Amino acid sequence: MQVKIVSQKVTKVYVEVLVLGFFQNVKPIQGLAAEIDWLYHGIISHLLKLEKMSGALGEMTLLATYEKLPTPKALFMGLGEAGRYNTTILNNLLPVLFDTLRALQVQSVALELWGMAGCDLELSAGLDALLKCKQSL
């Protein structure tokens, strides 16, 4: 599986699945998830309001992008509460994510490093967790 870390606009990402993380207690949503929400006229905010999504730790919601993006699918990953997010949680979430992606037979994926803003997670810790998980693929 090809794995990319992205920080550019979602309209510039060319992979099979774009993975976007968001926190349960941070509204409005932030990062690339917010960009998708804006591009799709608030669909994520609407699903949150209807309680179809919550951002609970480990929750995953797969949505088709219907050709509005070069990436055909977006997978939203719940990160739980922002104040509790740390390296241990990231180390536990990544294997679950990659198991799910393998089960879906995904060949290429892009994700942003979740929780870099507003949490006590350092960039090096996020990269280490991702590399450790990638090596086990």
mmCIF file of C-alpha atoms in Angstrom:
data_model
loop_
_atom_site.group_PDB
_atom_site.id
_atom_site.type_symbol
_atom_site.label_atom_id
_atom_site.label_comp_id
_atom_site.label_asym_id
_atom_site.label_seq_id
_atom_site.Cartn_x
_atom_site.Cartn_y
_atom_site.Cartn_z
ATOM 1 C CA MET A 1 0.000 0.000 0.000
ATOM 2 C CA GLN A 2 1.335 3.401 -0.970
ATOM 3 C CA VAL A 3 0.984 5.916 1.887
ATOM 4 C CA LYS A 4 1.367 9.687 1.516
ATOM 5 C CA ILE A 5 1.273 12.406 4.133
ATOM 6 C CA VAL A 6 -0.450 15.503 2.812
ATOM 7 C CA SER A 7 -0.865 19.085 3.846
ATOM 8 C CA GLN A 8 -1.874 20.618 0.517
ATOM 9 C CA LYS A 9 -5.416 21.270 -0.650
ATOM 10 C CA VAL A 10 -7.587 18.181 -1.065
ATOM 11 C CA THR A 11 -8.146 19.154 -4.709
ATOM 12 C CA LYS A 12 -4.449 18.406 -5.349
ATOM 13 C CA VAL A 13 -4.341 14.903 -3.823
ATOM 14 C CA TYR A 14 -4.374 11.936 -6.226
ATOM 15 C CA VAL A 15 -4.856 8.671 -4.314
ATOM 16 C CA GLU A 16 -7.546 6.032 -3.918
ATOM 17 C CA VAL A 17 -8.593 7.072 -0.389
ATOM 18 C CA LEU A 18 -8.005 10.302 1.511
ATOM 19 C CA VAL A 19 -8.093 9.788 5.302
ATOM 20 C CA LEU A 20 -9.227 12.775 7.346
ATOM 21 C CA GLY A 21 -9.243 12.966 11.119
ATOM 22 C CA PHE A 22 -11.502 15.096 13.269
ATOM 23 C CA PHE A 23 -12.144 15.534 16.970
ATOM 24 C CA GLN A 24 -15.379 14.790 18.761
ATOM 25 C CA ASN A 25 -15.392 18.025 20.755
ATOM 26 C CA VAL A 26 -13.968 20.527 18.239
ATOM 27 C CA LYS A 27 -16.604 22.391 16.274
ATOM 28 C CA PRO A 28 -16.431 23.484 13.582
ATOM 29 C CA ILE A 29 -14.216 20.687 12.310
ATOM 30 C CA GLN A 30 -10.705 21.662 11.252
ATOM 31 C CA GLY A 31 -7.948 20.691 8.836
ATOM 32 C CA LEU A 32 -8.568 18.862 5.589
ATOM 33 C CA ALA A 33 -11.877 17.526 6.938
ATOM 34 C CA ALA A 34 -13.090 21.136 7.105
ATOM 35 C CA GLU A 35 -11.959 21.707 3.525
ATOM 36 C CA ILE A 36 -14.029 18.708 2.364
ATOM 37 C CA ASP A 37 -16.982 19.987 4.400
ATOM 38 C CA TRP A 38 -16.726 23.361 2.665
ATOM 39 C CA LEU A 39 -16.366 21.836 -0.831
ATOM 40 C CA TYR A 40 -19.455 19.699 -0.235
ATOM 41 C CA HIS A 41 -21.606 22.512 1.160
ATOM 42 C CA GLY A 42 -21.477 21.413 4.800
ATOM 43 C CA ILE A 43 -22.245 17.708 4.368
ATOM 44 C CA ILE A 44 -19.973 16.677 7.246
ATOM 45 C CA SER A 45 -21.439 19.330 9.535
ATOM 46 C CA HIS A 46 -24.899 18.108 8.538
ATOM 47 C CA LEU A 47 -24.008 14.459 9.294
ATOM 48 C CA LEU A 48 -22.626 15.571 12.662
ATOM 49 C CA LYS A 49 -25.809 17.486 13.415
ATOM 50 C CA LEU A 50 -27.895 14.402 12.517
ATOM 51 C CA GLU A 51 -25.594 12.316 14.757
ATOM 52 C CA LYS A 52 -24.657 10.032 11.837
ATOM 53 C CA MET A 53 -21.025 10.871 12.658
ATOM 54 C CA SER A 54 -19.587 12.015 15.968
ATOM 55 C CA GLY A 55 -15.796 11.985 15.895
ATOM 56 C CA ALA A 56 -15.751 9.337 18.625
ATOM 57 C CA LEU A 57 -12.396 7.640 18.985
ATOM 58 C CA GLY A 58 -11.951 5.070 16.200
ATOM 59 C CA GLU A 59 -15.209 5.848 14.400
ATOM 60 C CA MET A 60 -14.815 5.613 10.610
ATOM 61 C CA THR A 61 -17.110 6.895 7.886
ATOM 62 C CA LEU A 62 -16.341 6.270 4.209
ATOM 63 C CA LEU A 63 -17.870 8.673 1.691
ATOM 64 C CA ALA A 64 -17.680 8.758 -2.092
ATOM 65 C CA THR A 65 -16.490 12.077 -3.520
ATOM 66 C CA TYR A 66 -18.532 11.803 -6.752
ATOM 67 C CA GLU A 67 -15.762 13.187 -8.949
ATOM 68 C CA LYS A 68 -15.595 16.556 -7.173
ATOM 69 C CA LEU A 69 -12.096 15.540 -6.072
ATOM 70 C CA PRO A 70 -9.336 13.599 -7.828
ATOM 71 C CA THR A 71 -9.573 11.132 -4.901
ATOM 72 C CA PRO A 72 -12.662 8.899 -5.280
ATOM 73 C CA LYS A 73 -13.192 8.211 -1.555
ATOM 74 C CA ALA A 74 -12.766 10.069 1.717
ATOM 75 C CA LEU A 75 -12.503 8.181 5.003
ATOM 76 C CA PHE A 76 -13.263 10.251 8.102
ATOM 77 C CA MET A 77 -11.590 8.976 11.267
ATOM 78 C CA GLY A 78 -12.847 9.958 14.719
ATOM 79 C CA LEU A 79 -10.017 11.078 16.980
ATOM 80 C CA GLY A 80 -12.020 11.338 20.198
ATOM 81 C CA GLU A 81 -11.655 14.349 22.464
ATOM 82 C CA ALA A 82 -8.922 16.813 21.527
ATOM 83 C CA GLY A 83 -7.702 17.253 25.117
ATOM 84 C CA ARG A 84 -7.089 13.515 25.502
ATOM 85 C CA TYR A 85 -5.390 12.961 22.138
ATOM 86 C CA ASN A 86 -1.773 11.881 22.459
ATOM 87 C CA THR A 87 0.888 9.609 20.992
ATOM 88 C CA THR A 88 -0.578 6.508 22.648
ATOM 89 C CA ILE A 89 -3.956 7.116 21.012
ATOM 90 C CA LEU A 90 -2.301 7.719 17.641
ATOM 91 C CA ASN A 91 -0.266 4.504 18.035
ATOM 92 C CA ASN A 92 -3.509 2.615 18.731
ATOM 93 C CA LEU A 93 -5.538 4.236 15.927
ATOM 94 C CA LEU A 94 -3.107 3.730 13.057
ATOM 95 C CA PRO A 95 -3.102 -0.098 13.083
ATOM 96 C CA VAL A 96 -6.920 -0.113 13.153
ATOM 97 C CA LEU A 97 -6.953 2.318 10.239
ATOM 98 C CA PHE A 98 -4.500 0.287 8.169
ATOM 99 C CA ASP A 99 -6.329 -2.975 8.937
ATOM 100 C CA THR A 100 -9.497 -1.345 7.608
ATOM 101 C CA LEU A 101 -7.727 -0.045 4.503
ATOM 102 C CA ARG A 102 -6.271 -3.507 3.823
ATOM 103 C CA ALA A 103 -9.729 -5.068 4.208
ATOM 104 C CA LEU A 104 -11.022 -2.560 1.638
ATOM 105 C CA GLN A 105 -8.083 -3.544 -0.632
ATOM 106 C CA VAL A 106 -6.886 0.043 -0.868
ATOM 107 C CA GLN A 107 -3.696 0.454 -2.911
ATOM 108 C CA SER A 108 -2.953 4.145 -2.260
ATOM 109 C CA VAL A 109 -3.879 6.382 0.639
ATOM 110 C CA ALA A 110 -3.104 9.895 1.811
ATOM 111 C CA LEU A 111 -3.560 11.298 5.277
ATOM 112 C CA GLU A 112 -2.713 14.387 7.204
ATOM 113 C CA LEU A 113 -0.906 14.023 10.507
ATOM 114 C CA TRP A 114 -3.837 14.426 12.859
ATOM 115 C CA GLY A 115 -3.731 16.567 15.936
ATOM 116 C CA MET A 116 -0.678 18.662 15.177
ATOM 117 C CA ALA A 117 -2.612 21.841 15.950
ATOM 118 C CA GLY A 118 -4.177 22.301 19.354
ATOM 119 C CA CYS A 119 -2.849 19.088 20.929
ATOM 120 C CA ASP A 120 0.278 18.040 22.765
ATOM 121 C CA LEU A 121 1.448 15.787 19.934
ATOM 122 C CA GLU A 122 4.813 16.640 18.429
ATOM 123 C CA LEU A 123 5.461 16.232 14.710
ATOM 124 C CA SER A 124 8.282 13.746 15.320
ATOM 125 C CA ALA A 125 5.997 11.555 17.459
ATOM 126 C CA GLY A 126 3.321 11.579 14.743
ATOM 127 C CA LEU A 127 5.825 10.643 12.066
ATOM 128 C CA ASP A 128 7.350 7.909 14.239
ATOM 129 C CA ALA A 129 3.909 6.373 14.833
ATOM 130 C CA LEU A 130 3.110 6.444 11.133
ATOM 131 C CA LEU A 131 6.469 4.925 10.129
ATOM 132 C CA LYS A 132 6.162 2.187 12.739
ATOM 133 C CA CYS A 133 2.720 1.256 11.435
ATOM 134 C CA LYS A 134 3.798 1.484 7.781
ATOM 135 C CA GLN A 135 6.708 -0.920 8.410
ATOM 136 C CA SER A 136 4.268 -3.533 9.708
ATOM 137 C CA LEU A 137 2.230 -3.499 6.468
#
